[in-house]
Amino acid sequence: RWLRAFFSSSDISAKVRLCPIGQNRTLKQSITNVTVAVVMAQILDGKQLASRIREKIKTRVAALPSQPGLAVLLVGDDPASHLYVSLKKQACEEAGIFFELNLCPSDTPEQDLIKNIEALNARGDINGILVQLPLPGQNADRVIAAIDPLKDVDGFHPENLQRLRHGEPCIASAVALGVMKLIDEAKARGSACIVSSPLFAAPLVLLLKERGVQTTVVQAEVANLADRTREADILIVAEGIPGLIRGDMVKPGATVIDVGTTRTDEGLKGDVDFDSVEPLAGAITPVPGGVGPMTVAMLLVNILKAFDLQSR
Ligand code: GUN
């Protein structure tokens, strides 16, 4: 009991199997039978998993009667947004999906963006439309609402969330689908806690519920954040606050999914302090190389889903 208490209360996570001193054993023999296995966290390699999914998509695209197409609306000149869009372009082109970039100046009026989207809605060669976020000033909700829900490959349109809520055919959030694939990879069970805005959490809560996972949603500002996160077998964090979650805020053995990506002087940083959480977690996503590549892979999955829904 002492050893178990020691290992679960210290900053290392361990499985402890104790062999009692047997009848014909000396203390020395028994001590050699004490096995202390330090359990390393499973690193959930999103890059590798995404690469396997992208290969499968490529095969499926090659078998389609016509080429699917994605149009991306990129507004302004934010370097991070340009980088993310270039990764999406590369992923589409490698999978054999047509990619079109619609570049707009940062002061483009909202109505012009909406007109642009309406034109894309009407095109038969474009199956998916994505507005890269954040927008430099225009109202993202109103712009996204202009996308035909059948072409909303990010899964951000309110109608898609509504359909997901009712278990109807829909395009679910690519980020949420990516997170779910990583949770499946970890074979995680139990209860979940999402630290994020309610809007981000909404599709995830529904997808987790489909798997029978009870989920609570909290925001970073909540007074007892550590108490709430420590209860969770599956901890998902998407606040954009580097290092928000430290080792003492995580249940030993938990699966920790880090959606946060913030550019800092030291490079891309997640919301999870990897160094203090990794020794304790059962499974953990790195940043970069975790959720990011999975979101791109699930975007491709959603383009094929959109193609399929539009062919019905
Ligand atoms: N900006 C950061 N992440 C995303 C995403 O998943 N989709 C879009 N459209 N913009 C983003």
Tab-separated table of C-alpha atoms and ligand atoms in Angstrom:
chain	number	residue	atom	x	y	z
A	1	ARG	CA	0.000	0.000	0.000
A	2	TRP	CA	2.828	2.343	0.861
A	3	LEU	CA	4.551	1.734	-2.463
A	4	ARG	CA	1.336	2.215	-4.411
A	5	ALA	CA	0.616	5.436	-2.508
A	6	PHE	CA	4.169	6.620	-3.124
A	7	PHE	CA	4.051	6.015	-6.844
A	8	SER	CA	0.607	7.518	-7.350
A	9	SER	CA	1.363	10.613	-5.293
A	10	SER	CA	4.815	11.316	-6.678
A	11	ASP	CA	5.429	12.848	-10.064
A	12	ILE	CA	6.060	9.480	-11.684
A	13	SER	CA	3.336	7.112	-12.737
A	14	ALA	CA	3.960	3.471	-12.001
A	15	LYS	CA	2.266	0.113	-11.932
A	16	VAL	CA	3.337	-1.685	-8.793
A	17	ARG	CA	3.021	-5.443	-8.328
A	18	LEU	CA	3.925	-6.611	-4.859
A	19	CYS	CA	4.947	-10.193	-4.102
A	20	PRO	CA	4.625	-10.966	-0.383
A	21	ILE	CA	7.436	-12.742	1.427
A	22	GLY	CA	6.604	-16.393	0.788
A	23	GLN	CA	6.832	-19.315	3.161
A	24	ASN	CA	10.121	-20.696	1.908
A	25	ARG	CA	11.636	-17.441	0.681
A	26	THR	CA	14.179	-15.230	2.306
A	27	LEU	CA	13.556	-11.471	2.370
A	28	LYS	CA	16.261	-11.077	-0.314
A	29	GLN	CA	14.491	-13.515	-2.667
A	30	SER	CA	11.221	-11.697	-2.130
A	31	ILE	CA	12.742	-8.326	-2.846
A	32	THR	CA	13.991	-9.633	-6.182
A	33	ASN	CA	10.369	-10.551	-6.885
A	34	VAL	CA	9.133	-7.004	-6.370
A	35	THR	CA	8.458	-5.644	-9.820
A	36	VAL	CA	8.229	-1.898	-10.212
A	37	ALA	CA	7.360	-1.049	-13.779
A	38	VAL	CA	7.495	2.650	-14.574
A	39	VAL	CA	4.870	3.229	-17.220
A	40	MET	CA	5.894	5.657	-19.933
A	41	ALA	CA	3.096	7.649	-21.530
A	42	GLN	CA	2.067	6.552	-25.003
A	43	ILE	CA	2.962	9.419	-27.324
A	44	LEU	CA	0.025	9.826	-29.688
A	45	ASP	CA	1.805	10.471	-32.967
A	46	GLY	CA	-0.740	12.468	-34.964
A	47	LYS	CA	1.644	12.880	-37.867
A	48	GLN	CA	1.991	9.136	-38.413
A	49	LEU	CA	-1.716	8.411	-37.928
A	50	ALA	CA	-2.614	11.282	-40.301
A	51	SER	CA	-0.220	9.940	-42.917
A	52	ARG	CA	-1.963	6.518	-42.842
A	53	ILE	CA	-5.385	8.199	-43.221
A	54	ARG	CA	-4.112	10.362	-46.107
A	55	GLU	CA	-2.866	7.274	-47.955
A	56	LYS	CA	-6.326	5.686	-47.671
A	57	ILE	CA	-7.981	8.897	-48.909
A	58	LYS	CA	-5.685	8.945	-51.937
A	59	THR	CA	-6.831	5.426	-52.885
A	60	ARG	CA	-10.484	6.373	-52.437
A	61	VAL	CA	-10.115	9.585	-54.487
A	62	ALA	CA	-8.536	7.636	-57.358
A	63	ALA	CA	-11.645	5.433	-57.527
A	64	LEU	CA	-14.162	8.332	-57.707
A	65	PRO	CA	-16.027	9.119	-60.967
A	66	SER	CA	-14.804	12.760	-60.876
A	67	GLN	CA	-12.222	14.800	-58.986
A	68	PRO	CA	-13.396	16.358	-55.679
A	69	GLY	CA	-12.471	20.005	-55.088
A	70	LEU	CA	-11.759	22.256	-52.109
A	71	ALA	CA	-11.883	26.072	-52.148
A	72	VAL	CA	-10.204	27.974	-49.325
A	73	LEU	CA	-10.971	31.593	-48.516
A	74	LEU	CA	-7.892	33.210	-46.985
A	75	VAL	CA	-8.359	36.792	-45.827
A	76	GLY	CA	-5.380	39.005	-44.997
A	77	ASP	CA	-1.715	38.219	-44.598
A	78	ASP	CA	-1.329	36.518	-41.219
A	79	PRO	CA	1.789	34.319	-41.684
A	80	ALA	CA	0.428	31.481	-39.478
A	81	SER	CA	-2.825	31.314	-41.483
A	82	HIS	CA	-0.846	31.281	-44.759
A	83	LEU	CA	1.279	28.416	-43.414
A	84	TYR	CA	-1.782	26.379	-42.313
A	85	VAL	CA	-3.438	26.914	-45.700
A	86	SER	CA	-0.270	25.809	-47.528
A	87	LEU	CA	-0.345	22.556	-45.484
A	88	LYS	CA	-3.986	21.989	-46.503
A	89	LYS	CA	-3.087	22.680	-50.160
A	90	GLN	CA	-0.256	20.145	-50.036
A	91	ALA	CA	-2.495	17.528	-48.380
A	92	CYS	CA	-5.214	17.998	-51.035
A	93	GLU	CA	-2.804	17.841	-53.939
A	94	GLU	CA	-1.072	14.720	-52.601
A	95	ALA	CA	-4.473	13.035	-52.243
A	96	GLY	CA	-5.532	14.018	-55.784
A	97	ILE	CA	-8.100	16.609	-54.609
A	98	PHE	CA	-8.414	19.848	-56.624
A	99	PHE	CA	-7.395	22.863	-54.488
A	100	GLU	CA	-8.351	26.486	-55.151
A	101	LEU	CA	-7.085	29.418	-53.102
A	102	ASN	CA	-9.242	32.546	-52.918
A	103	LEU	CA	-6.978	35.211	-51.459
A	104	CYS	CA	-8.682	38.409	-50.229
A	105	PRO	CA	-7.198	41.637	-48.781
A	106	SER	CA	-7.718	42.037	-45.038
A	107	ASP	CA	-10.137	44.976	-45.526
A	108	THR	CA	-12.497	43.004	-47.799
A	109	PRO	CA	-16.071	43.871	-46.719
A	110	GLU	CA	-17.969	41.005	-45.097
A	111	GLN	CA	-20.644	41.195	-47.824
A	112	ASP	CA	-17.989	40.604	-50.512
A	113	LEU	CA	-16.738	37.506	-48.660
A	114	ILE	CA	-20.317	36.241	-48.467
A	115	LYS	CA	-20.829	36.879	-52.223
A	116	ASN	CA	-17.609	34.982	-52.893
A	117	ILE	CA	-18.915	32.041	-50.828
A	118	GLU	CA	-22.276	32.088	-52.591
A	119	ALA	CA	-20.486	31.803	-55.939
A	120	LEU	CA	-18.511	28.815	-54.595
A	121	ASN	CA	-21.739	27.248	-53.253
A	122	ALA	CA	-23.105	27.245	-56.805
A	123	ARG	CA	-20.072	25.564	-58.419
A	124	GLY	CA	-20.269	21.862	-59.230
A	125	ASP	CA	-16.489	21.363	-59.225
A	126	ILE	CA	-16.149	22.625	-55.635
A	127	ASN	CA	-17.314	20.119	-53.005
A	128	GLY	CA	-15.782	21.760	-49.951
A	129	ILE	CA	-15.455	25.381	-48.800
A	130	LEU	CA	-13.250	26.463	-45.914
A	131	VAL	CA	-12.783	29.939	-44.453
A	132	GLN	CA	-9.412	30.078	-42.732
A	133	LEU	CA	-9.765	31.508	-39.220
A	134	PRO	CA	-9.270	33.897	-37.568
A	135	LEU	CA	-10.684	36.541	-39.904
A	136	PRO	CA	-8.927	39.929	-39.582
A	137	GLY	CA	-12.094	41.808	-38.557
A	138	GLN	CA	-15.085	40.402	-40.402
A	139	ASN	CA	-17.664	38.442	-38.393
A	140	ALA	CA	-16.688	34.768	-38.723
A	141	ASP	CA	-20.103	33.425	-37.644
A	142	ARG	CA	-21.955	35.320	-40.373
A	143	VAL	CA	-19.369	34.410	-43.028
A	144	ILE	CA	-19.414	30.699	-42.096
A	145	ALA	CA	-23.229	30.720	-42.036
A	146	ALA	CA	-23.132	31.615	-45.762
A	147	ILE	CA	-21.449	28.294	-46.641
A	148	ASP	CA	-23.772	25.596	-47.989
A	149	PRO	CA	-23.844	23.128	-45.012
A	150	LEU	CA	-23.214	20.279	-47.494
A	151	LYS	CA	-19.913	21.980	-48.448
A	152	ASP	CA	-18.892	22.997	-44.894
A	153	VAL	CA	-15.864	20.688	-44.629
A	154	ASP	CA	-14.634	22.303	-41.378
A	155	GLY	CA	-17.972	21.266	-39.818
A	156	PHE	CA	-18.385	24.736	-38.281
A	157	HIS	CA	-21.829	25.577	-39.765
A	158	PRO	CA	-24.538	25.668	-37.049
A	159	GLU	CA	-26.752	23.397	-39.172
A	160	ASN	CA	-24.076	20.690	-39.116
A	161	LEU	CA	-23.857	20.910	-35.321
A	162	GLN	CA	-27.649	20.685	-35.127
A	163	ARG	CA	-27.695	17.614	-37.382
A	164	LEU	CA	-24.921	15.990	-35.314
A	165	ARG	CA	-27.014	16.659	-32.182
A	166	HIS	CA	-29.941	14.787	-33.762
A	167	GLY	CA	-27.852	11.926	-35.131
A	168	GLU	CA	-28.580	12.921	-38.740
A	169	PRO	CA	-26.114	12.632	-41.642
A	170	CYS	CA	-23.822	15.655	-41.446
A	171	ILE	CA	-20.260	16.891	-41.668
A	172	ALA	CA	-18.785	16.930	-38.163
A	173	SER	CA	-15.993	19.272	-37.080
A	174	ALA	CA	-12.673	18.134	-38.578
A	175	VAL	CA	-10.803	19.100	-35.376
A	176	ALA	CA	-13.248	17.126	-33.222
A	177	LEU	CA	-12.991	14.093	-35.535
A	178	GLY	CA	-9.189	14.308	-35.319
A	179	VAL	CA	-9.333	14.402	-31.513
A	180	MET	CA	-11.656	11.367	-31.508
A	181	LYS	CA	-9.237	9.363	-33.699
A	182	LEU	CA	-6.435	10.123	-31.214
A	183	ILE	CA	-8.647	9.055	-28.277
A	184	ASP	CA	-9.424	5.812	-30.163
A	185	GLU	CA	-5.703	5.292	-30.742
A	186	ALA	CA	-5.112	5.553	-26.966
A	187	LYS	CA	-8.050	3.147	-26.342
A	188	ALA	CA	-9.080	5.647	-23.662
A	189	ARG	CA	-12.060	4.883	-21.428
A	190	GLY	CA	-13.851	6.673	-18.582
A	191	SER	CA	-14.987	10.250	-18.155
A	192	ALA	CA	-13.763	13.295	-20.076
A	193	CYS	CA	-13.122	16.938	-19.260
A	194	ILE	CA	-12.792	19.539	-22.027
A	195	VAL	CA	-11.088	22.802	-21.111
A	196	SER	CA	-12.262	25.182	-23.838
A	197	SER	CA	-15.025	27.525	-24.924
A	198	PRO	CA	-18.476	25.863	-24.996
A	199	LEU	CA	-18.598	26.490	-28.770
A	200	PHE	CA	-15.410	24.513	-29.457
A	201	ALA	CA	-16.481	21.751	-27.059
A	202	ALA	CA	-20.000	21.279	-28.490
A	203	PRO	CA	-19.259	18.782	-31.331
A	204	LEU	CA	-16.719	16.916	-29.166
A	205	VAL	CA	-19.242	16.445	-26.360
A	206	LEU	CA	-21.648	14.886	-28.894
A	207	LEU	CA	-19.018	12.597	-30.455
A	208	LEU	CA	-17.841	11.483	-26.982
A	209	LYS	CA	-21.461	10.827	-25.967
A	210	GLU	CA	-21.808	8.509	-29.004
A	211	ARG	CA	-18.971	6.470	-27.419
A	212	GLY	CA	-20.727	6.501	-24.026
A	213	VAL	CA	-18.245	8.977	-22.529
A	214	GLN	CA	-19.636	11.440	-19.960
A	215	THR	CA	-18.052	14.861	-20.482
A	216	THR	CA	-17.799	18.069	-18.500
A	217	VAL	CA	-16.765	21.358	-20.104
A	218	VAL	CA	-14.880	24.007	-18.139
A	219	GLN	CA	-13.067	27.187	-19.083
A	220	ALA	CA	-9.569	28.137	-17.985
A	221	GLU	CA	-10.875	30.851	-15.642
A	222	VAL	CA	-12.923	28.460	-13.472
A	223	ALA	CA	-11.822	28.720	-9.811
A	224	ASN	CA	-11.232	24.985	-9.210
A	225	LEU	CA	-9.713	24.124	-12.613
A	226	ALA	CA	-7.160	21.634	-11.205
A	227	ASP	CA	-9.859	19.763	-9.222
A	228	ARG	CA	-11.952	19.419	-12.369
A	229	THR	CA	-9.093	18.330	-14.656
A	230	ARG	CA	-7.738	15.836	-12.073
A	231	GLU	CA	-11.056	13.924	-12.183
A	232	ALA	CA	-10.833	13.197	-15.907
A	233	ASP	CA	-9.653	9.976	-17.562
A	234	ILE	CA	-9.615	11.889	-20.843
A	235	LEU	CA	-8.465	15.504	-20.711
A	236	ILE	CA	-8.850	17.693	-23.814
A	237	VAL	CA	-7.496	21.242	-23.715
A	238	ALA	CA	-8.101	23.982	-26.299
A	239	GLU	CA	-7.651	27.403	-24.727
A	240	GLY	CA	-4.590	28.787	-26.514
A	241	ILE	CA	-2.812	29.400	-23.186
A	242	PRO	CA	0.678	27.843	-23.358
A	243	GLY	CA	1.490	25.590	-20.373
A	244	LEU	CA	-1.978	25.978	-18.786
A	245	ILE	CA	-2.092	22.311	-17.688
A	246	ARG	CA	0.724	21.101	-15.406
A	247	GLY	CA	1.471	17.650	-14.040
A	248	ASP	CA	-0.312	18.244	-10.731
A	249	MET	CA	-3.558	18.937	-12.629
A	250	VAL	CA	-3.714	15.526	-14.335
A	251	LYS	CA	-5.054	12.188	-13.102
A	252	PRO	CA	-2.296	9.529	-13.268
A	253	GLY	CA	-2.797	7.402	-16.379
A	254	ALA	CA	-5.102	9.912	-18.097
A	255	THR	CA	-5.184	10.438	-21.858
A	256	VAL	CA	-4.246	14.074	-22.526
A	257	ILE	CA	-5.134	15.707	-25.850
A	258	ASP	CA	-3.609	19.131	-26.489
A	259	VAL	CA	-5.434	21.172	-29.136
A	260	GLY	CA	-3.732	24.455	-28.245
A	261	THR	CA	-1.095	25.823	-30.583
A	262	THR	CA	0.406	29.203	-29.782
A	263	ARG	CA	3.383	30.711	-31.585
A	264	THR	CA	5.954	31.870	-29.049
A	265	ASP	CA	9.587	32.971	-29.295
A	266	GLU	CA	10.501	29.349	-28.471
A	267	GLY	CA	8.347	27.954	-31.275
A	268	LEU	CA	4.902	26.360	-31.314
A	269	LYS	CA	3.611	25.702	-27.767
A	270	GLY	CA	0.626	23.655	-26.625
A	271	ASP	CA	-1.698	24.298	-23.680
A	272	VAL	CA	-0.167	21.335	-21.852
A	273	ASP	CA	3.191	21.572	-20.103
A	274	PHE	CA	4.503	18.404	-21.781
A	275	ASP	CA	7.536	17.924	-19.526
A	276	SER	CA	5.563	17.768	-16.268
A	277	VAL	CA	2.475	15.982	-17.674
A	278	GLU	CA	4.097	13.279	-19.828
A	279	PRO	CA	5.586	11.266	-16.917
A	280	LEU	CA	2.143	11.064	-15.333
A	281	ALA	CA	-0.153	10.602	-18.343
A	282	GLY	CA	-1.148	7.258	-19.843
A	283	ALA	CA	-1.142	8.818	-23.318
A	284	ILE	CA	-0.399	12.326	-24.567
A	285	THR	CA	-0.319	14.268	-27.837
A	286	PRO	CA	2.776	16.311	-28.690
A	287	VAL	CA	2.649	19.880	-30.052
A	288	PRO	CA	3.471	20.086	-32.883
A	289	GLY	CA	2.702	16.668	-34.384
A	290	GLY	CA	-0.481	15.750	-32.513
A	291	VAL	CA	-3.895	17.262	-33.215
A	292	GLY	CA	-2.695	19.604	-36.024
A	293	PRO	CA	-1.871	16.933	-38.654
A	294	MET	CA	-5.016	15.000	-37.662
A	295	THR	CA	-7.208	18.050	-38.374
A	296	VAL	CA	-5.770	18.234	-41.894
A	297	ALA	CA	-6.317	14.482	-42.449
A	298	MET	CA	-9.919	14.700	-41.209
A	299	LEU	CA	-10.488	17.702	-43.478
A	300	LEU	CA	-9.729	15.359	-46.415
A	301	VAL	CA	-12.125	12.759	-44.940
A	302	ASN	CA	-14.784	15.495	-44.765
A	303	ILE	CA	-14.192	16.527	-48.397
A	304	LEU	CA	-14.947	12.943	-49.446
A	305	LYS	CA	-17.997	12.901	-47.162
A	306	ALA	CA	-19.197	16.176	-48.737
A	307	PHE	CA	-18.624	14.733	-52.232
A	308	ASP	CA	-20.688	11.706	-51.231
A	309	LEU	CA	-23.530	13.756	-49.656
A	310	GLN	CA	-23.688	15.981	-52.766
A	311	SER	CA	-23.871	12.948	-55.089
A	312	ARG	CA	-27.016	11.587	-53.367
B	1	GUN	N1	-7.587	28.171	-37.877
B	1	GUN	C1	-7.027	27.379	-36.937
B	1	GUN	N2	-7.557	26.146	-36.989
B	1	GUN	C2	-8.473	26.153	-37.974
B	1	GUN	C3	-9.341	25.162	-38.503
B	1	GUN	O1	-9.399	24.011	-38.081
B	1	GUN	N3	-10.138	25.568	-39.536
B	1	GUN	C4	-10.121	26.842	-40.002
B	1	GUN	N4	-10.961	27.152	-41.008
B	1	GUN	N5	-9.315	27.773	-39.538
B	1	GUN	C5	-8.493	27.433	-38.525
